[in-house]
């Protein structure tokens, strides 16, 4: 490891150039997907190897680089929300009562459309994943206190932190609100509440599972994204980044604010 990050201009998965070396390795291995995190492993970049019949449709798409489609944060959010909700419902015959997903205020409303179709609430904290983390901590504390007051057998573990994911979902849905997934457009998501911030490690594992699930059906993740758009509606996004650097940049930022 080199803290100077000599292989990319910025070690940020939102920057396509940061994934150049990953794309080279993925092509050499013929990998279906590539996954890269930022240095502190909270944000994630994902590239999907296009199927032969997808190349013509994406020839002019700037998201495509050397045969891989680089997902945006909103596209990651949509794929994860769809997969997690649909597969939990398939596994258990329905989603837990009082369950929800979370997205920041500026993230795609397509995630809410998916949640609505599954009968799940959507909460929209302000921009900044810490606001979702605060909600997760609040949901857990209130549910645990209520469970203890009712002498719930789940409390025999002695602490909420010792509960499994499935036990947490049961307790949260019984005594409060159960967050199944949270995400934001800036390439950060969270599955469960083992941490109270975006977490590329668990989300990376979820992307591997999801890619394998759809591969068995003969689909790429980009094909699944097309199906989601046809089912729930198309969404277009455009991000314009304004950079103000140095002392003069600080003056401009203060003036804007």
Protein backbone atom coordinates (compact mmCIF):
# COMPACT_ATOMS: atom_id res chain seq x y z
CA UNK A 1 0.00 0.00 0.00
CA UNK A 2 1.09 3.53 -0.82
CA UNK A 3 -0.64 6.40 0.96
CA UNK A 4 0.21 8.64 -1.96
CA UNK A 5 -2.16 6.63 -4.19
CA UNK A 6 0.04 6.84 -7.29
CA UNK A 7 -2.27 4.78 -9.53
CA UNK A 8 -5.24 7.17 -9.49
CA UNK A 9 -5.79 10.92 -9.22
CA UNK A 10 -8.13 10.51 -6.25
CA UNK A 11 -8.84 7.29 -4.29
CA UNK A 12 -12.56 7.91 -4.58
CA UNK A 13 -14.85 5.31 -6.22
CA UNK A 14 -17.07 8.11 -7.49
CA UNK A 15 -14.21 9.02 -9.85
CA UNK A 16 -14.10 6.62 -12.82
CA UNK A 17 -10.35 7.10 -13.12
CA UNK A 18 -9.90 5.61 -9.65
CA UNK A 19 -11.08 2.25 -11.00
CA UNK A 20 -8.63 2.04 -13.91
CA UNK A 21 -6.33 -0.54 -12.29
CA UNK A 22 -9.31 -2.56 -11.04
CA UNK A 23 -10.73 -2.69 -14.58
CA UNK A 24 -7.38 -3.94 -15.89
CA UNK A 25 -7.31 -6.75 -13.33
CA UNK A 26 -10.96 -7.59 -13.90
CA UNK A 27 -10.43 -7.87 -17.65
CA UNK A 28 -7.37 -10.04 -17.15
CA UNK A 29 -9.41 -12.39 -14.96
CA UNK A 30 -12.58 -12.23 -17.06
CA UNK A 31 -14.48 -11.24 -13.90
CA UNK A 32 -18.25 -10.71 -13.96
CA UNK A 33 -17.99 -7.77 -11.56
CA UNK A 34 -15.31 -5.65 -9.98
CA UNK A 35 -15.56 -4.08 -6.56
CA UNK A 36 -13.32 -1.39 -5.11
CA UNK A 37 -13.63 0.56 -1.88
CA UNK A 38 -12.19 3.87 -0.86
CA UNK A 39 -9.31 3.78 1.68
CA UNK A 40 -11.51 3.64 4.78
CA UNK A 41 -13.90 1.12 3.18
CA UNK A 42 -17.17 2.96 3.61
CA UNK A 43 -17.90 3.76 -0.06
CA UNK A 44 -17.87 1.26 -2.89
CA UNK A 45 -17.36 1.30 -6.62
CA UNK A 46 -18.88 -1.51 -8.71
CA UNK A 47 -18.26 -2.38 -12.34
CA UNK A 48 -20.41 -4.89 -14.23
CA UNK A 49 -19.01 -6.83 -17.18
CA UNK A 50 -21.37 -6.28 -20.08
CA UNK A 51 -22.85 -9.27 -21.86
CA UNK A 52 -22.11 -9.45 -25.63
CA UNK A 53 -25.63 -8.31 -26.52
CA UNK A 54 -25.34 -5.26 -24.24
CA UNK A 55 -22.38 -3.64 -26.00
CA UNK A 56 -24.39 -2.10 -28.84
CA UNK A 57 -26.85 -0.47 -26.42
CA UNK A 58 -24.08 1.12 -24.34
CA UNK A 59 -21.51 2.00 -27.02
CA UNK A 60 -21.75 5.74 -26.37
CA UNK A 61 -22.44 5.56 -22.64
CA UNK A 62 -19.73 7.35 -20.62
CA UNK A 63 -20.36 4.90 -17.76
CA UNK A 64 -18.75 2.13 -19.83
CA UNK A 65 -15.01 1.67 -19.58
CA UNK A 66 -13.15 -1.20 -21.27
CA UNK A 67 -16.17 -3.51 -21.26
CA UNK A 68 -17.40 -2.71 -17.75
CA UNK A 69 -20.41 -0.61 -16.84
CA UNK A 70 -19.57 1.48 -13.76
CA UNK A 71 -22.64 1.82 -11.56
CA UNK A 72 -23.52 5.16 -10.01
CA UNK A 73 -24.37 5.43 -6.33
CA UNK A 74 -28.08 5.76 -7.14
CA UNK A 75 -27.96 2.65 -9.34
CA UNK A 76 -26.26 0.74 -6.54
CA UNK A 77 -28.97 1.93 -4.14
CA UNK A 78 -31.77 0.82 -6.47
CA UNK A 79 -30.28 -2.62 -7.16
CA UNK A 80 -29.67 -3.29 -3.47
CA UNK A 81 -33.10 -2.10 -2.34
CA UNK A 82 -34.82 -4.24 -4.98
CA UNK A 83 -32.75 -7.34 -4.23
CA UNK A 84 -32.91 -7.15 -0.43
CA UNK A 85 -36.65 -6.50 -0.28
CA UNK A 86 -37.58 -9.07 -2.90
CA UNK A 87 -35.39 -11.84 -1.52
CA UNK A 88 -36.32 -11.30 2.13
CA UNK A 89 -39.97 -11.48 1.08
CA UNK A 90 -39.27 -14.61 -0.97
CA UNK A 91 -37.40 -16.30 1.87
CA UNK A 92 -39.84 -15.49 4.66
CA UNK A 93 -43.11 -15.21 2.77
CA UNK A 94 -43.31 -11.49 3.51
CA UNK A 95 -41.38 -8.61 5.00
CA UNK A 96 -41.30 -7.88 8.75
CA UNK A 97 -44.00 -5.58 10.17
CA UNK A 98 -42.91 -1.97 10.66
CA UNK A 99 -40.00 -2.37 8.27
CA UNK A 100 -38.44 0.41 6.25
CA UNK A 101 -35.59 1.45 4.01
CA UNK A 102 -33.70 4.71 4.35
CA UNK A 103 -32.17 7.06 1.81
CA UNK A 104 -30.81 10.55 2.10
CA UNK A 105 -32.96 13.42 0.90
CA UNK A 106 -30.99 13.93 -2.32
CA UNK A 107 -30.90 10.25 -3.35
CA UNK A 108 -33.08 8.73 -6.06
CA UNK A 109 -36.83 8.56 -5.48
CA UNK A 110 -36.87 5.30 -7.45
CA UNK A 111 -35.82 3.56 -4.22
CA UNK A 112 -39.01 4.85 -2.58
CA UNK A 113 -41.09 3.51 -5.48
CA UNK A 114 -39.59 0.06 -4.91
CA UNK A 115 -40.23 0.25 -1.17
CA UNK A 116 -43.83 1.36 -1.74
CA UNK A 117 -44.42 -1.63 -4.01
CA UNK A 118 -43.28 -3.92 -1.19
CA UNK A 119 -45.40 -2.14 1.41
CA UNK A 120 -42.33 -0.79 3.18
CA UNK A 121 -41.83 2.72 4.55
CA UNK A 122 -39.07 5.05 3.39
CA UNK A 123 -37.37 7.49 5.74
CA UNK A 124 -35.30 10.33 4.29
CA UNK A 125 -32.70 11.80 6.65
CA UNK A 126 -30.75 14.89 5.73
CA UNK A 127 -27.59 14.55 3.66
CA UNK A 128 -24.91 12.77 5.66
CA UNK A 129 -24.99 9.13 6.64
CA UNK A 130 -24.53 10.03 10.30
CA UNK A 131 -28.19 11.05 10.38
CA UNK A 132 -29.22 7.55 9.36
CA UNK A 133 -26.80 6.14 11.92
CA UNK A 134 -28.52 8.18 14.61
CA UNK A 135 -31.89 6.74 13.59
CA UNK A 136 -30.58 3.17 13.66
CA UNK A 137 -29.22 3.69 17.17
CA UNK A 138 -32.53 5.22 18.28
CA UNK A 139 -34.58 2.36 16.80
CA UNK A 140 -32.37 -0.23 18.51
CA UNK A 141 -32.34 1.49 21.92
CA UNK A 142 -36.10 1.97 22.04
CA UNK A 143 -36.85 -1.58 20.87
CA UNK A 144 -34.41 -3.13 23.34
CA UNK A 145 -35.85 -1.15 26.26
CA UNK A 146 -39.40 -2.17 25.30
CA UNK A 147 -38.35 -5.80 24.92
CA UNK A 148 -36.79 -5.82 28.37
CA UNK A 149 -39.91 -4.31 29.90
CA UNK A 150 -41.92 -7.13 28.34
CA UNK A 151 -39.42 -9.82 29.40
CA UNK A 152 -38.96 -10.86 25.80
CA UNK A 153 -37.00 -14.12 25.41
CA UNK A 154 -34.68 -12.37 22.96
CA UNK A 155 -33.30 -10.36 25.87
CA UNK A 156 -31.72 -13.50 27.32
CA UNK A 157 -28.66 -12.72 25.21
CA UNK A 158 -27.97 -9.88 27.65
CA UNK A 159 -27.33 -7.17 25.07
CA UNK A 160 -28.71 -6.07 21.71
CA UNK A 161 -25.26 -6.29 20.17
CA UNK A 162 -25.26 -10.08 20.73
CA UNK A 163 -28.38 -10.64 18.64
CA UNK A 164 -28.08 -12.15 15.17
CA UNK A 165 -29.33 -10.22 12.15
CA UNK A 166 -32.54 -12.24 12.08
CA UNK A 167 -33.11 -11.80 15.82
CA UNK A 168 -32.59 -8.04 15.47
CA UNK A 169 -35.15 -7.86 12.69
CA UNK A 170 -37.64 -9.78 14.83
CA UNK A 171 -37.12 -7.55 17.86
CA UNK A 172 -37.14 -4.28 15.91
CA UNK A 173 -40.30 -5.11 13.97
CA UNK A 174 -42.04 -6.23 17.17
CA UNK A 175 -41.21 -3.18 19.28
CA UNK A 176 -40.45 -0.36 16.87
CA UNK A 177 -39.08 0.19 13.39
CA UNK A 178 -36.90 -2.25 11.47
CA UNK A 179 -34.52 -0.74 8.90
CA UNK A 180 -33.73 -3.36 6.26
CA UNK A 181 -31.41 -1.24 4.14
CA UNK A 182 -30.04 2.27 3.87
CA UNK A 183 -28.21 4.02 1.07
CA UNK A 184 -27.23 7.32 -0.50
CA UNK A 185 -26.28 8.59 -3.93
CA UNK A 186 -22.67 9.21 -2.94
CA UNK A 187 -21.73 5.51 -3.25
CA UNK A 188 -22.47 4.53 0.35
CA UNK A 189 -24.91 1.93 1.69
CA UNK A 190 -25.55 -0.18 4.76
CA UNK A 191 -27.17 -3.57 5.31
CA UNK A 192 -28.30 -4.16 8.89
CA UNK A 193 -27.20 -2.10 11.86
CA UNK A 194 -23.97 -3.72 12.99
CA UNK A 195 -22.30 -0.41 12.23
CA UNK A 196 -23.98 2.97 12.22
CA UNK A 197 -22.40 4.27 9.06
CA UNK A 198 -22.06 3.31 5.41
CA UNK A 199 -20.08 0.09 5.12
CA UNK A 200 -18.51 -1.15 1.88
CA UNK A 201 -17.57 -4.51 3.42
CA UNK A 202 -21.08 -5.87 4.01
CA UNK A 203 -22.35 -4.16 0.85
CA UNK A 204 -19.51 -5.71 -1.16
CA UNK A 205 -20.56 -9.14 0.08
CA UNK A 206 -24.16 -8.35 -0.86
CA UNK A 207 -23.13 -7.36 -4.39
CA UNK A 208 -21.27 -10.66 -4.81
CA UNK A 209 -24.36 -12.58 -3.65
CA UNK A 210 -26.64 -10.53 -5.89
CA UNK A 211 -24.42 -10.96 -8.97
CA UNK A 212 -24.33 -14.71 -8.42
CA UNK A 213 -28.10 -14.86 -7.94
CA UNK A 214 -28.81 -13.15 -11.25
CA UNK A 215 -26.05 -14.98 -13.11
CA UNK A 216 -27.88 -18.25 -12.37
CA UNK A 217 -30.81 -16.67 -14.20
CA UNK A 218 -28.60 -15.70 -17.13
CA UNK A 219 -28.69 -11.98 -16.25
CA UNK A 220 -26.12 -9.32 -15.57
CA UNK A 221 -26.75 -6.65 -12.95
CA UNK A 222 -27.22 -4.13 -15.74
CA UNK A 223 -29.97 -6.30 -17.24
CA UNK A 224 -31.65 -6.44 -13.85
CA UNK A 225 -31.43 -2.66 -13.67
CA UNK A 226 -33.27 -2.47 -17.02
CA UNK A 227 -36.00 -4.73 -15.60
CA UNK A 228 -36.34 -2.50 -12.55
CA UNK A 229 -36.76 0.55 -14.76
CA UNK A 230 -39.45 -1.15 -16.80
CA UNK A 231 -41.27 -2.23 -13.65
CA UNK A 232 -41.09 1.00 -11.64
CA UNK A 233 -40.24 3.79 -14.05
CA UNK A 234 -37.16 5.31 -15.61
CA UNK A 235 -34.93 7.73 -13.74
CA UNK A 236 -32.28 10.04 -15.10
CA UNK A 237 -29.61 11.65 -13.00
CA UNK A 238 -26.87 14.17 -13.56
CA UNK A 239 -24.29 15.30 -11.05
CA UNK A 240 -22.43 18.57 -11.49
CA UNK A 241 -19.42 18.93 -9.19
CA UNK A 242 -18.11 22.42 -8.51
CA UNK A 243 -14.58 22.60 -7.09
CA UNK A 244 -13.18 25.62 -5.31
CA UNK A 245 -9.63 25.09 -4.09
CA UNK A 246 -7.22 27.05 -1.96
CA UNK A 247 -7.75 30.26 -0.01
CA UNK A 248 -9.66 31.92 -2.85
CA UNK A 249 -11.87 28.84 -3.09
CA UNK A 250 -12.73 29.12 0.60
CA UNK A 251 -13.76 32.73 0.06
CA UNK A 252 -16.08 31.70 -2.79
CA UNK A 253 -17.62 28.89 -0.69
CA UNK A 254 -18.27 31.28 2.20
CA UNK A 255 -19.89 33.75 -0.17
CA UNK A 256 -22.13 31.07 -1.68
CA UNK A 257 -23.20 29.78 1.74
